[in-house]
XYZ file of C-alpha atoms in Angstrom:
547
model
C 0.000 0.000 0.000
C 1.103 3.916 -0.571
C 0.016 7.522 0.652
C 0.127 9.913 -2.406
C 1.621 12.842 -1.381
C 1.512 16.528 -2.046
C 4.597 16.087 -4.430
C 3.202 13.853 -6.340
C 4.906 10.550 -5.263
C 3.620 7.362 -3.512
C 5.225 6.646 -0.781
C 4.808 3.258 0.983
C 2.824 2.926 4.316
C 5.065 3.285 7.342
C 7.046 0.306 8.976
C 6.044 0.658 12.646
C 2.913 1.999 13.644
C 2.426 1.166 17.044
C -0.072 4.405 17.125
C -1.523 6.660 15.114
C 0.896 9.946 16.306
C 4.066 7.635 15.623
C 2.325 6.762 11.951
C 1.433 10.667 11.023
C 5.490 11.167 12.121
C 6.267 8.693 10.146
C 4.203 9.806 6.972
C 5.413 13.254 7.305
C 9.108 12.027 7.529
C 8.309 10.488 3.987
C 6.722 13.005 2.975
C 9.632 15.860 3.840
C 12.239 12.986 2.397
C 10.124 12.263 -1.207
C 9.735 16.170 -1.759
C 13.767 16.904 -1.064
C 14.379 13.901 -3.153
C 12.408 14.683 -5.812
C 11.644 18.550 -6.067
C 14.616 20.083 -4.759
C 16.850 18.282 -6.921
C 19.004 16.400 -4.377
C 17.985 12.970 -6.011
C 20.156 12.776 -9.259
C 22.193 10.685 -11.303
C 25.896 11.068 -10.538
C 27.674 12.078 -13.854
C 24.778 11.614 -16.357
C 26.443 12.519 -19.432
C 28.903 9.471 -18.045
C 26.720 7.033 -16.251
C 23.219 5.546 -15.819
C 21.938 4.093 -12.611
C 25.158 5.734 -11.015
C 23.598 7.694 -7.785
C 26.584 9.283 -5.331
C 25.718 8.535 -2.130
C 28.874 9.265 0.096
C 29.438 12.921 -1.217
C 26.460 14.248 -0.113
C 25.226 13.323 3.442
C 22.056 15.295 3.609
C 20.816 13.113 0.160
C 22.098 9.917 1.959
C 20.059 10.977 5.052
C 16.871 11.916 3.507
C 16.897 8.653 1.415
C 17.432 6.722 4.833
C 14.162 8.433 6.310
C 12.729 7.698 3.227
C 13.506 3.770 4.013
C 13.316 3.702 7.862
C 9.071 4.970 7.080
C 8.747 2.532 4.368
C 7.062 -1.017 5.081
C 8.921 -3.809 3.445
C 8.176 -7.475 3.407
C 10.218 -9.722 5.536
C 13.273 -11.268 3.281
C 12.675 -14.830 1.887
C 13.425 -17.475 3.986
C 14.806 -20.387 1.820
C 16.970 -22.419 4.669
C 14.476 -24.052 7.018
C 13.261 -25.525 3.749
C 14.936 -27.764 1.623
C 17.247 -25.817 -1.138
C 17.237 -27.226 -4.787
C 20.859 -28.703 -5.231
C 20.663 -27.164 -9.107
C 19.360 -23.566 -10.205
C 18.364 -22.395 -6.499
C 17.300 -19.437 -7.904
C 15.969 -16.601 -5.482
C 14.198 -13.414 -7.189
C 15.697 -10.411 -4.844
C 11.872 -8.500 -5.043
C 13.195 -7.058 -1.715
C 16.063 -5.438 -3.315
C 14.227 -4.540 -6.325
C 11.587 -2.598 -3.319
C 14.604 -0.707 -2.183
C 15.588 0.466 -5.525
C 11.910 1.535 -6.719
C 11.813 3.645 -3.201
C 14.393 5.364 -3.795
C 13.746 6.170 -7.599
C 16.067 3.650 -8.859
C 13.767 2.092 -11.198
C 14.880 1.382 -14.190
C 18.334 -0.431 -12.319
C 16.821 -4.111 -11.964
C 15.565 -4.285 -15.082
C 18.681 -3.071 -16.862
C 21.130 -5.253 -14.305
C 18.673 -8.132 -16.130
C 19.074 -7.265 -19.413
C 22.636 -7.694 -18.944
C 22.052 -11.223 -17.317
C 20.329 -11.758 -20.437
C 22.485 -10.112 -23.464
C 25.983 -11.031 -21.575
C 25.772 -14.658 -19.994
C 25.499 -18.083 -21.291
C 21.791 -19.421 -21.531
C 22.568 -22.021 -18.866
C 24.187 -20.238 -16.445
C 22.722 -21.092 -13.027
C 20.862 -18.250 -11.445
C 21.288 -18.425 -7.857
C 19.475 -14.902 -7.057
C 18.241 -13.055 -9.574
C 18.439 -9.360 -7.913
C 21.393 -8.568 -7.151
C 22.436 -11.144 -9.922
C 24.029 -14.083 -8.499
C 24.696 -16.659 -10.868
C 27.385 -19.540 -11.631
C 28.411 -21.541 -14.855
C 27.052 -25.045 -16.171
C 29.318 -27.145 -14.529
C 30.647 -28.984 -17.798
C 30.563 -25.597 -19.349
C 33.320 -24.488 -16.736
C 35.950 -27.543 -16.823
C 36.280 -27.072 -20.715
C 39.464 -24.653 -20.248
C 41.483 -23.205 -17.677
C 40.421 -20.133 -19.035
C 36.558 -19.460 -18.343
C 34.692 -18.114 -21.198
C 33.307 -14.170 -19.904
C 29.878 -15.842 -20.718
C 30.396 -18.766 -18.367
C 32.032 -16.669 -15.625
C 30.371 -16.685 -12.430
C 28.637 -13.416 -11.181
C 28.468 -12.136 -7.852
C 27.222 -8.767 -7.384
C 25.804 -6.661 -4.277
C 23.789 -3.825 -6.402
C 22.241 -3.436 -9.892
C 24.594 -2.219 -12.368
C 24.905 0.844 -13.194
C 25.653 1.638 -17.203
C 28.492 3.739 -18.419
C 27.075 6.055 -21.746
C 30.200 7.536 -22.220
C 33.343 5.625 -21.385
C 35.470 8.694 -23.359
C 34.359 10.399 -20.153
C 34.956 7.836 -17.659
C 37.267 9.102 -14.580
C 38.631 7.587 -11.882
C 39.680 9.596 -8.749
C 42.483 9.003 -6.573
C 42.659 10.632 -3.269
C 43.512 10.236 0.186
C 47.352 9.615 2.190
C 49.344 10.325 -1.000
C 51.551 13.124 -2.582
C 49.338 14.569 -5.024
C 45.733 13.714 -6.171
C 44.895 11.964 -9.756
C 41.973 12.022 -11.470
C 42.546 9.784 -14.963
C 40.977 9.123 -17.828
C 40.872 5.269 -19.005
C 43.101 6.964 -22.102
C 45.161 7.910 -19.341
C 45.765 4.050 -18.243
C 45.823 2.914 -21.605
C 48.685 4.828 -22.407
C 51.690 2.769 -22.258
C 54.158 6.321 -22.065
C 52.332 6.790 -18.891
C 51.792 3.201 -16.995
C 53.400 -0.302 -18.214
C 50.636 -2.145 -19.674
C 49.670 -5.809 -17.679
C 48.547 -9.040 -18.313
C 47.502 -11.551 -15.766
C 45.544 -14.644 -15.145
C 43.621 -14.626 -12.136
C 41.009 -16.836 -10.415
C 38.126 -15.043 -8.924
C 36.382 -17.114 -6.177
C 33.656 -15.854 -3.806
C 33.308 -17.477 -0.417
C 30.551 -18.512 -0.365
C 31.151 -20.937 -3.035
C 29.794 -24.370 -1.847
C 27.463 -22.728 0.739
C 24.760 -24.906 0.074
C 26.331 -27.578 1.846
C 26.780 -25.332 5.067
C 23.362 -24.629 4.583
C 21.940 -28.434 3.946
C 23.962 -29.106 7.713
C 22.585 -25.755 9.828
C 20.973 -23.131 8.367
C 22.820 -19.502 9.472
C 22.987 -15.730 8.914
C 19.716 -14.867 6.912
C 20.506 -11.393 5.605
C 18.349 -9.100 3.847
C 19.896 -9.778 0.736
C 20.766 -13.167 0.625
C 23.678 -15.012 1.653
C 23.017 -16.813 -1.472
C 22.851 -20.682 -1.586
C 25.650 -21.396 -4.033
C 26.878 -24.617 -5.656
C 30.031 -25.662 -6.004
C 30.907 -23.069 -9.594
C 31.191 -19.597 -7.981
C 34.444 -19.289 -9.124
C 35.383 -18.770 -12.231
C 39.845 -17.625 -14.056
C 40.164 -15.065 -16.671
C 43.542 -13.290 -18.076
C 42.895 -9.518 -17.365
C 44.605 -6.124 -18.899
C 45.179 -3.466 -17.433
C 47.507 -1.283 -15.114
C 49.083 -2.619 -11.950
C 47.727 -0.048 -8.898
C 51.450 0.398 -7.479
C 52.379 1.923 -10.732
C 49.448 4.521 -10.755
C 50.096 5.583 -7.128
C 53.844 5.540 -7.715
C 53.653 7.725 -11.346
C 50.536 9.875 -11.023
C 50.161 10.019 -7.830
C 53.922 10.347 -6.123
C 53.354 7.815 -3.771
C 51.530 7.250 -0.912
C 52.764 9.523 2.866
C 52.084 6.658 5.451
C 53.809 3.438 6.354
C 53.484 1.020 3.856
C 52.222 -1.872 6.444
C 49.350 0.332 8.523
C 48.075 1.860 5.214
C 45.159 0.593 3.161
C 43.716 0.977 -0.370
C 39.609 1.485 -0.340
C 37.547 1.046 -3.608
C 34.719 2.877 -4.302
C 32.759 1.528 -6.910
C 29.393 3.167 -8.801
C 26.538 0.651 -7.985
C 24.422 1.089 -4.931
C 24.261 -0.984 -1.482
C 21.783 -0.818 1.294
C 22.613 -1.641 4.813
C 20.259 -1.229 7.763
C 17.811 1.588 5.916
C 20.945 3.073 5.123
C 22.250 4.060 1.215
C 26.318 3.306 0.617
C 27.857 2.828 -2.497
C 30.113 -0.377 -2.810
C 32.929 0.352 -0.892
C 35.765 -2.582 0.296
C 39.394 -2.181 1.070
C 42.962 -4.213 0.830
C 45.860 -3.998 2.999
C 48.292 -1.783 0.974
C 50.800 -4.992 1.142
C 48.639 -6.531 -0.725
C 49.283 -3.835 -3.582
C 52.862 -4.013 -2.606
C 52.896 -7.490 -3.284
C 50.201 -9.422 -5.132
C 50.029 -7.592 -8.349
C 46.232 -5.728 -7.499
C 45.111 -4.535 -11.072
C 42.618 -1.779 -12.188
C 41.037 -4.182 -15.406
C 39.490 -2.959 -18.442
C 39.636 -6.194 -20.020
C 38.641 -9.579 -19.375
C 40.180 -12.665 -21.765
C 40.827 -9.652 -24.740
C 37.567 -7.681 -24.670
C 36.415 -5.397 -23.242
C 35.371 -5.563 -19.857
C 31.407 -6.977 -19.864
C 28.843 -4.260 -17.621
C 27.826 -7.482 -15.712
C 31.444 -7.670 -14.583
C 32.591 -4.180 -13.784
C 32.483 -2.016 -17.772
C 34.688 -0.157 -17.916
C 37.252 -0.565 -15.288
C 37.138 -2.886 -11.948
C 39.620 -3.899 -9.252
C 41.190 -7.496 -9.522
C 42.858 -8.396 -6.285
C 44.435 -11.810 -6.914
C 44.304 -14.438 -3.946
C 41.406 -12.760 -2.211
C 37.835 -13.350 -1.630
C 36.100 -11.848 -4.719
C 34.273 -9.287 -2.901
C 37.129 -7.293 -2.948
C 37.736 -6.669 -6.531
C 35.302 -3.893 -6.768
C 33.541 -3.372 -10.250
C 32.636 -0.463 -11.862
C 35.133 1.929 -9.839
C 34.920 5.461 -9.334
C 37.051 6.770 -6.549
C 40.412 4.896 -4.899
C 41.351 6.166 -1.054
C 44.487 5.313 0.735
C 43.754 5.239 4.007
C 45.120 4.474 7.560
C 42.998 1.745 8.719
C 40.484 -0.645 6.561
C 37.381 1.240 5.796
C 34.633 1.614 7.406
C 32.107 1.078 4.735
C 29.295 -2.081 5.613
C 30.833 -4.247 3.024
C 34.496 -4.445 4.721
C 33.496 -3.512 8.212
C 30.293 -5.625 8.633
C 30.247 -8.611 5.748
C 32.421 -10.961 5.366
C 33.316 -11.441 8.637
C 34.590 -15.051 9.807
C 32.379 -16.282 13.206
C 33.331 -19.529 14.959
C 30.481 -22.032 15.067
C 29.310 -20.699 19.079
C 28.327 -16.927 17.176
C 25.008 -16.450 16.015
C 21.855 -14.397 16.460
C 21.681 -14.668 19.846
C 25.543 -12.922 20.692
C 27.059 -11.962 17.360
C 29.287 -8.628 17.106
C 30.477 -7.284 14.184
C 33.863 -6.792 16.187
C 33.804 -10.483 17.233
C 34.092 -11.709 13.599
C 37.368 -11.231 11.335
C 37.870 -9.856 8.231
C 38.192 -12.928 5.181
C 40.882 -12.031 3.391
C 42.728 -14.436 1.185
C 41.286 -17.510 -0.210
C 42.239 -20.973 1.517
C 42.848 -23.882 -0.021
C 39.533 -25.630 -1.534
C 38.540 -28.151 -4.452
C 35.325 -29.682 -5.651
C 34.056 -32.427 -7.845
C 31.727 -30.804 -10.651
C 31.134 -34.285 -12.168
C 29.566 -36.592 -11.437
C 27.017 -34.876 -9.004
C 25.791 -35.784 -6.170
C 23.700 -38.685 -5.993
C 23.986 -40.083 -9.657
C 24.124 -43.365 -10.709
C 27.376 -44.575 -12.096
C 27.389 -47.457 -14.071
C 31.645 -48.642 -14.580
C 34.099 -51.089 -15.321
C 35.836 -50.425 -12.011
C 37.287 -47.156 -12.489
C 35.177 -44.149 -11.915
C 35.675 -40.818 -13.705
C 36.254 -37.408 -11.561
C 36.510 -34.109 -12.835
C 36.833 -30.502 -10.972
C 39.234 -27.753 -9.698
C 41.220 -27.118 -7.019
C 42.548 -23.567 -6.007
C 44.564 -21.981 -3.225
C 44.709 -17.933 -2.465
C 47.168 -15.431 -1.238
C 50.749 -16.522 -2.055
C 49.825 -20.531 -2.677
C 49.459 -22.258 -5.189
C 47.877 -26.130 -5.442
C 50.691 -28.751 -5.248
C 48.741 -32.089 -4.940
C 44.862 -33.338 -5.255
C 43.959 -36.203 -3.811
C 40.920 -38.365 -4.115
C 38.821 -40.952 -2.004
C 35.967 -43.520 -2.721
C 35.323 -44.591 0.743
C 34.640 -42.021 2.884
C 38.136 -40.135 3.027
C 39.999 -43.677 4.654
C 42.103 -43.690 1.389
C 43.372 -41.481 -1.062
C 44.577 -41.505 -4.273
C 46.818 -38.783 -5.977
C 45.624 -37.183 -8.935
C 48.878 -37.834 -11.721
C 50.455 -34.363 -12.564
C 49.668 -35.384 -16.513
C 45.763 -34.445 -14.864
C 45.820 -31.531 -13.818
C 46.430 -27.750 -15.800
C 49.167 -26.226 -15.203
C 50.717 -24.206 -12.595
C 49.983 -20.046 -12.078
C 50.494 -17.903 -8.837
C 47.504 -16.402 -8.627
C 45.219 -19.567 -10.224
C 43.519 -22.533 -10.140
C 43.986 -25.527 -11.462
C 41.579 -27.878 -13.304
C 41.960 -31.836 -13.136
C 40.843 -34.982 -14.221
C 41.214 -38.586 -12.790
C 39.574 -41.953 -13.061
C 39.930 -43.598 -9.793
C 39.671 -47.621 -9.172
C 36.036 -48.396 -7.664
C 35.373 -51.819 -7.015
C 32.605 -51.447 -4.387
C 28.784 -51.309 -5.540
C 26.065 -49.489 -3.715
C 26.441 -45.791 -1.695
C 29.647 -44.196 -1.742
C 31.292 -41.459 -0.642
C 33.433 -39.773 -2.923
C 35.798 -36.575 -1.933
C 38.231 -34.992 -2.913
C 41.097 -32.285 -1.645
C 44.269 -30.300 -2.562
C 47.334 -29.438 -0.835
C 48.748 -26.298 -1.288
C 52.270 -24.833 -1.931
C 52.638 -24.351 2.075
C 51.127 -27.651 3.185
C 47.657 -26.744 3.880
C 44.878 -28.759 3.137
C 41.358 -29.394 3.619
C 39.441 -30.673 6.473
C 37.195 -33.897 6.238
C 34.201 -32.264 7.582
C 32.017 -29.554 6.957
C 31.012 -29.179 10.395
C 34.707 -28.222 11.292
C 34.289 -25.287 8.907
C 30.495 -24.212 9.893
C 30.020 -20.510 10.462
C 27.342 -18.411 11.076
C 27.226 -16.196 7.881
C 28.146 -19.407 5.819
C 31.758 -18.314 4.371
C 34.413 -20.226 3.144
C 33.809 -24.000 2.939
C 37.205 -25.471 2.547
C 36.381 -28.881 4.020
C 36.817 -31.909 1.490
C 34.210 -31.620 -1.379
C 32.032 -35.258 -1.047
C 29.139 -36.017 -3.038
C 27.129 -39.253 -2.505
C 26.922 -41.692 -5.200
C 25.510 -44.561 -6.435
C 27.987 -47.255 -7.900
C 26.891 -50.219 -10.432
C 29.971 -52.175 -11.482
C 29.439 -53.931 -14.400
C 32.652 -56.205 -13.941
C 30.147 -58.266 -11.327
C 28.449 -60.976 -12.838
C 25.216 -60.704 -11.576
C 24.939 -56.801 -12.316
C 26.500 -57.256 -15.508
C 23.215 -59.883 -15.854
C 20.639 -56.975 -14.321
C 21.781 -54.334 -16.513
C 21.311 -57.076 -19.566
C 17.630 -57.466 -18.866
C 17.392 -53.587 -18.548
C 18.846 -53.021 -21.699
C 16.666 -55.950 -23.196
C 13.726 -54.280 -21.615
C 14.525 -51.023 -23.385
C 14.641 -49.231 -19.685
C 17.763 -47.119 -19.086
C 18.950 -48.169 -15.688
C 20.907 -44.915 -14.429
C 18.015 -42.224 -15.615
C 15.161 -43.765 -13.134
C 15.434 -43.448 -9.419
C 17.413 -46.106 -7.497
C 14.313 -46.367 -5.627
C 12.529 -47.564 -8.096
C 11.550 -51.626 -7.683
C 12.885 -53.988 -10.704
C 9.697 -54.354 -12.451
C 9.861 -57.970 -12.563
C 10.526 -60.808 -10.250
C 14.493 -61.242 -9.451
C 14.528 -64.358 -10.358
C 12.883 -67.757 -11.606
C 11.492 -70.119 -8.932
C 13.878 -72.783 -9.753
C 16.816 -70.761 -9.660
C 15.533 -69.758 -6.232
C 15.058 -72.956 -4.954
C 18.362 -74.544 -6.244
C 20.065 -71.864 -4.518
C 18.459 -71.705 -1.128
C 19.141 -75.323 -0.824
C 22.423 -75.061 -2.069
C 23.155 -72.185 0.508
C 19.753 -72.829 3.381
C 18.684 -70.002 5.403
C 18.865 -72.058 8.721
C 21.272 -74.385 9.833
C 20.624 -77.927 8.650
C 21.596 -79.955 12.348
């Protein structure tokens, strides 16, 4: 329901109305924040002979706060709750019409449509759609174990806002401010000029952490935020070679350095899109440790695999941060700060925080949770999946990745058929090849002699001896980050080196019935076996003892 107002605009009902004075407050509040909004000109595109969708939040406070009364006095329906009820293990896909409320209150209207659009005109027709605004979505998982290289179409999508379109990339400018010598403010002409900044290539895997959530999830359900820790598979992750300019050479040449000590200082990206947080209007804002620039190559992109960079993943010029959790190479970046401490924006100081499994709604801090930085070690299986039916000549066929952040690289992957009692090594000949900041795809048919339920996992060791726990209840957390336990899927094994299931699957085949597309639970639809065959066994081998 909405109140039309004296301006013109509807304004939803108030939130709390626990009498009528607090409700007239609260309509008025609206009502003062849709007029300033609206008719005094305080509500406007950022840029718009640059950008589209692009509203500046942090430069003007009194537009931030009027927009936050405007929330706070707006009634918005609860966010979904998907984890008390069993998630789909393919295609979750959640629809974000809370998000999409939050953007149509504050004028944003035309943003999750367009942020669509993009899903639509920039990504493979069976990508996964895991939330659908903000668009979350991951590859096929065949689709991504074709190449080291992911496709831009097949790469995985994580994003916080809608995205915001650049008109006029001729235009485009990114600011640099904050603990340094002298401010920059450069064109992407600027950065593509080679006389100014060496020009860089690098391969990078991007992973979020929340990749493989859904199995945190299918054990205890956790954090439930407003927009959705989202229930991903096991293909949020996705490596791409990038162009662009290293950051240490832009602060170093345009910028004469930075003034503070190279180990307290920190770079903060400020990217276009916007992000709500508590009735409160940010846009995207994460920082790195400045060692991290000192060290680990970070990149501002403006192409992905040779072209330019798609809008879904940052047009025209991101952060890549390699090693890190993805959430941390901001897209669509306006503004770069050095500061003295990380920032304070929700993203860095209130996501992505790391709780042990005794946190949760009942005594959770943000202070008690720390900041997930760089990527641990972590594989999966993407085929088979879990719970298929694998008919084999006693050697079943594994496929998947394995990748390791920060300074690591994978070493070793290792897979088991029973349960994680023992392991095989993956031959090098079966895996891609090395990279620092990579990961590394692999291949293996491992001996399987048992029939029935088995459990099948897998792991990696990295380049400083880490590896994966067995369990996912050693990794549970409250917000549901980072599962790095062993990847094990459940399967169902029919070796057809056994006699008497090489027989079955002969009278399946004779039947015309394909044995591995039905359920497992399906009866044999006809008798097991002829009377005198039953006889002549049971008194070849009787049930009971004979004296």
């Amino acid at each position: 329901m909405a109140t039309k107002t004296a301006s013109g605009l509807n304004v939803p009902t108030a939130r709390r109305i626990p009498g009528q004075a607090e409700a007239e407050r609260a309509a008025k509040t609206a009502e003062a924040a849709a007029r300033a909004l609206k008719e005094d000109g305080q509500f406007k595109e950022e840029q718009p002979d640059v950008w589209e969708g692009y509203v500046e939040w942090e430069k003007y406070p009194e537009k931030k706060r009027l927009a936050g009364e405007l929330m706070k006095a707006t009634k918005f329906p609860p966010p979904p709750e998907f984890q008390l009820a069993p998630v789909p293990k393919r295609n979750p896909v959640l629809y974000g019409d809370i998000y999409k409320d939050f953007h149509h209150t504050v004028g944003m209207d035309s943003v999750p449509e367009y942020s669509w659009g993009c899903v639509l005109k920039e990504k493979s027709k069976t990508m996964n759609h895991v939330l659908a605004f903000p668009y979350n979505g991951e590859p096929n998982h065949l689709e991504l174990l074709k190449d080291p290289v992911t496709p831009n179409d097949h790469h995985f999508v994580r994003n916080h806002g809608g995205i915001p379109k650049c008109i006029n990339p001729d235009k485009y400018e990114v600011e640099i401010s904050g603990k340094i010598n002298k401010k920059a403010s450069l064109k992407l002409s600027d950065l593509k000029d080679p006389k100014q900044f060496p020009q860089r290539k690098l391969a990078v895997t991007l992973q979020c952490c929340g990749t493989r959530r859904i199995e945190q999830i299918a054990l205890y359900p956790g954090h439930g935020l407003l927009v959705p820790n989202a229930p991903w598979p096991e293909a949020a992750i996705g490596n791409a070679v990038y162009t662009g300019v290293y950051l240490q050479d832009v602060l170093e040449k345009a910028c004469g350095g930075i003034t503070i000590d190279r180990m307290q200082a920190h770079a903060e990206f400020i990217s276009a899109d916007t992000y709500f947080k508590y009735d409160t209007l940010y846009n995207y804002a994460v920082s790195v440790p400045y060692r991290f620039v000192d060290k680990e190559n970070v990149m501002l992109a403006w192409e992905m695999n040779g072209e330019p960079l798609p809008e879904i993943h940052g047009f025209p010029l991101r952060v890549v941060v390699p090693g890190v959790i993805g959430a941390r190479s901001a897209k669509w970046l306006t503004r770069i700060n050095i500061l003295d401490a990380p920032s304070l924006a929700p993203v860095q100081s209130k996501e992505y925080l790391y709780y042990s499994g005794q946190f949760g709604k009942h005594n959770t801090l943000f202070s008690n949770g720390f900041s997930i930085e760089r990527m641990p070690v972590s594989s999966a299986i993407m085929t088979p999946n879990d719970g298929d039916i694998i008919i084999h000549d006693g050697k079943l066929h594994l496929e998947g990745w394995a990748y390791s952040g920060g300074e690591n690289w994978v070493e070793r992957i290792e897979c088991s058929v029973d349960g994680g009692f023992t392991w095989y090594v993956v031959p090098e000949e079966n895996i891609s090849k090395k990279h620092y900041y990579t990961w590394r795809l692999w291949k293996y048919d491992i001996p399987l002699d048992a029939e029935g339920w088995c459990e099948v996992l897998v792991r990696a060791w990295d380049s400083s001896c880490n590896t994966q726990p067995i369990s996912v209840r050693s990794v549970w957390n409250w917000d549901l980050h980072v599962t790095q336990s062993c990847h094990k899927i459940k399967l169902y094994s029919v070796n057809r080196t056994k006699p008497l299931t090489a027989q079955r699957l002969k009278e399946y085949e004779d039947a015309g019935i394909d044995f591995a597309a039905e359920p497992i639970t399906r009866p044999v639809p006809w008798p097991l076996e002829d009377m005198d065959t039953y006889l002549a066994r049971v008194r070849k081998y009787p049930r009971e003892p004979v004296d």
